[in-house]
PDB file of C-alpha atoms in Angstrom:
ATOM      1  CA  MET A 395       8.927 -51.951 244.246  1.00  0.00           C
ATOM      2  CA  ALA A 396       9.910 -55.611 244.675  1.00  0.00           C
ATOM      3  CA  ILE A 397      13.234 -56.462 246.195  1.00  0.00           C
ATOM      4  CA  ARG A 398      15.176 -58.855 244.031  1.00  0.00           C
ATOM      5  CA  LEU A 399      17.054 -61.377 246.034  1.00  0.00           C
ATOM      6  CA  ASP A 400      19.487 -62.447 243.352  1.00  0.00           C
ATOM      7  CA  PRO A 401      19.981 -59.613 240.923  1.00  0.00           C
ATOM      8  CA  ASP A 402      23.059 -61.208 239.329  1.00  0.00           C
ATOM      9  CA  GLY A 403      21.336 -64.531 238.678  1.00  0.00           C
ATOM     10  CA  ILE A 404      23.877 -66.511 240.719  1.00  0.00           C
ATOM     11  CA  GLU A 405      21.267 -68.779 242.351  1.00  0.00           C
ATOM     12  CA  PRO A 406      19.856 -70.415 239.214  1.00  0.00           C
ATOM     13  CA  ALA A 407      23.332 -70.917 237.770  1.00  0.00           C
ATOM     14  CA  LEU A 408      24.537 -72.590 240.996  1.00  0.00           C
ATOM     15  CA  LEU A 409      21.377 -74.557 241.344  1.00  0.00           C
ATOM     16  CA  HIS A 410      21.811 -76.097 237.855  1.00  0.00           C
ATOM     17  CA  GLU A 411      25.526 -76.605 238.370  1.00  0.00           C
ATOM     18  CA  LEU A 412      24.908 -78.720 241.490  1.00  0.00           C
ATOM     19  CA  VAL A 413      21.724 -80.623 240.513  1.00  0.00           C
ATOM     20  CA  ASP A 414      20.423 -82.083 237.294  1.00  0.00           C
ATOM     21  CA  PHE A 415      16.593 -81.786 237.505  1.00  0.00           C
ATOM     22  CA  THR A 416      16.026 -83.309 234.097  1.00  0.00           C
ATOM     23  CA  GLY A 417      13.275 -85.939 234.323  1.00  0.00           C
ATOM     24  CA  LYS A 418      13.348 -86.075 238.092  1.00  0.00           C
ATOM     25  CA  SER A 419      10.600 -86.116 240.723  1.00  0.00           C
ATOM     26  CA  VAL A 420      11.238 -83.222 243.111  1.00  0.00           C
ATOM     27  CA  LEU A 421      10.004 -82.293 246.600  1.00  0.00           C
ATOM     28  CA  GLU A 422      10.753 -78.602 247.392  1.00  0.00           C
ATOM     29  CA  ILE A 423      10.271 -77.744 251.044  1.00  0.00           C
ATOM     30  CA  GLY A 424       9.560 -74.053 251.708  1.00  0.00           C
ATOM     31  CA  CYS A 425       8.727 -73.041 248.205  1.00  0.00           C
ATOM     32  CA  GLY A 426       7.170 -69.659 249.119  1.00  0.00           C
ATOM     33  CA  GLU A 427       5.759 -67.950 246.056  1.00  0.00           C
ATOM     34  CA  GLY A 428       7.638 -70.331 243.717  1.00  0.00           C
ATOM     35  CA  ARG A 429      10.640 -68.089 243.125  1.00  0.00           C
ATOM     36  CA  VAL A 430      13.053 -71.057 243.021  1.00  0.00           C
ATOM     37  CA  THR A 431      10.489 -73.485 241.659  1.00  0.00           C
ATOM     38  CA  TRP A 432      10.362 -71.638 238.328  1.00  0.00           C
ATOM     39  CA  GLN A 433      14.103 -71.920 237.972  1.00  0.00           C
ATOM     40  CA  TYR A 434      14.051 -75.705 237.510  1.00  0.00           C
ATOM     41  CA  ALA A 435      10.461 -76.872 237.030  1.00  0.00           C
ATOM     42  CA  ARG A 436      10.476 -77.009 233.257  1.00  0.00           C
ATOM     43  CA  LEU A 437      13.204 -79.637 233.446  1.00  0.00           C
ATOM     44  CA  ALA A 438      11.652 -81.847 236.119  1.00  0.00           C
ATOM     45  CA  ALA A 439       9.205 -84.649 235.516  1.00  0.00           C
ATOM     46  CA  GLN A 440       7.046 -83.787 238.569  1.00  0.00           C
ATOM     47  CA  VAL A 441       7.334 -81.228 241.334  1.00  0.00           C
ATOM     48  CA  THR A 442       5.627 -81.161 244.730  1.00  0.00           C
ATOM     49  CA  ALA A 443       6.350 -77.782 246.304  1.00  0.00           C
ATOM     50  CA  ILE A 444       5.214 -77.211 249.882  1.00  0.00           C
ATOM     51  CA  ASP A 445       5.002 -74.137 252.157  1.00  0.00           C
ATOM     52  CA  PRO A 446       2.986 -73.389 255.313  1.00  0.00           C
ATOM     53  CA  ASP A 447       2.142 -69.861 254.162  1.00  0.00           C
ATOM     54  CA  GLU A 448      -1.288 -70.038 252.512  1.00  0.00           C
ATOM     55  CA  GLU A 449      -0.897 -66.605 250.874  1.00  0.00           C
ATOM     56  CA  ASP A 450       2.466 -67.564 249.281  1.00  0.00           C
ATOM     57  CA  ILE A 451       0.899 -70.783 247.912  1.00  0.00           C
ATOM     58  CA  GLU A 452      -1.971 -68.781 246.452  1.00  0.00           C
ATOM     59  CA  ILE A 453       0.506 -66.423 244.703  1.00  0.00           C
ATOM     60  CA  ALA A 454       2.519 -69.406 243.365  1.00  0.00           C
ATOM     61  CA  LEU A 455      -0.639 -70.972 241.944  1.00  0.00           C
ATOM     62  CA  LYS A 456      -1.680 -67.727 240.264  1.00  0.00           C
ATOM     63  CA  GLU A 457       1.820 -67.314 238.735  1.00  0.00           C
ATOM     64  CA  ARG A 458       2.159 -70.932 237.679  1.00  0.00           C
ATOM     65  CA  PRO A 459       2.484 -71.028 233.855  1.00  0.00           C
ATOM     66  CA  ASP A 460      -0.241 -73.063 232.144  1.00  0.00           C
ATOM     67  CA  HIS A 461       2.400 -75.470 230.622  1.00  0.00           C
ATOM     68  CA  LEU A 462       3.537 -76.427 234.148  1.00  0.00           C
ATOM     69  CA  ALA A 463       0.089 -76.947 235.669  1.00  0.00           C
ATOM     70  CA  GLN A 464       0.207 -80.714 235.132  1.00  0.00           C
ATOM     71  CA  LYS A 465       3.576 -81.210 236.701  1.00  0.00           C
ATOM     72  CA  VAL A 466       3.933 -78.629 239.454  1.00  0.00           C
ATOM     73  CA  ASN A 467       1.724 -79.204 242.502  1.00  0.00           C
ATOM     74  CA  PHE A 468       1.743 -76.608 245.284  1.00  0.00           C
ATOM     75  CA  VAL A 469       0.636 -77.755 248.743  1.00  0.00           C
ATOM     76  CA  ASP A 470      -0.157 -75.483 251.660  1.00  0.00           C
ATOM     77  CA  THR A 471       1.569 -77.358 254.471  1.00  0.00           C
ATOM     78  CA  GLY A 472       4.795 -77.300 256.473  1.00  0.00           C
ATOM     79  CA  ILE A 473       7.122 -80.360 256.372  1.00  0.00           C
ATOM     80  CA  GLU A 474       6.053 -81.410 259.845  1.00  0.00           C
ATOM     81  CA  ASP A 475       2.468 -81.824 258.580  1.00  0.00           C
ATOM     82  CA  PHE A 476       3.167 -82.935 255.062  1.00  0.00           C
ATOM     83  CA  ASP A 477       1.204 -86.074 254.313  1.00  0.00           C
ATOM     84  CA  GLY A 478       3.311 -87.102 251.335  1.00  0.00           C
ATOM     85  CA  PRO A 479       5.211 -90.301 250.821  1.00  0.00           C
ATOM     86  CA  PHE A 480       8.658 -90.612 252.412  1.00  0.00           C
ATOM     87  CA  ASP A 481       9.633 -94.163 251.543  1.00  0.00           C
ATOM     88  CA  GLY A 482      12.646 -93.170 249.530  1.00  0.00           C
ATOM     89  CA  SER A 483      11.221 -94.082 246.169  1.00  0.00           C
ATOM     90  CA  ASP A 484       8.906 -91.182 245.359  1.00  0.00           C
ATOM     91  CA  TYR A 485      11.298 -88.306 245.047  1.00  0.00           C
ATOM     92  CA  ASP A 486      14.592 -88.189 243.253  1.00  0.00           C
ATOM     93  CA  ILE A 487      15.482 -84.813 244.810  1.00  0.00           C
ATOM     94  CA  VAL A 488      14.380 -83.269 248.037  1.00  0.00           C
ATOM     95  CA  PHE A 489      15.625 -79.820 248.899  1.00  0.00           C
ATOM     96  CA  PHE A 490      14.994 -76.486 250.546  1.00  0.00           C
ATOM     97  CA  THR A 491      16.394 -73.033 250.231  1.00  0.00           C
ATOM     98  CA  ARG A 492      16.106 -70.135 252.624  1.00  0.00           C
ATOM     99  CA  SER A 493      13.582 -72.095 254.715  1.00  0.00           C
ATOM    100  CA  LEU A 494      15.114 -72.106 258.117  1.00  0.00           C
TER     101      LEU A 494
END
């Protein structure tokens, strides 16, 4: 039996209240299995979701809906080793949840 972290659905409501993901390029740090990613990815233009746990990334890739395959990229890496661009122009939104 899986433990549901947010049985009342407060997290997605709060997430969308605070941030407008529509048409944005997103870097999600510590994506795990994609639990939060699926709550906003359909709205975003492009998502790069990273996590150092290879097994979690494998699960996220297996669970990624086909219609999101072209815009959601999962990368098996931690932020300290992430080889992505950080010049301030490549991501509209950079965030992490429950990653520390």
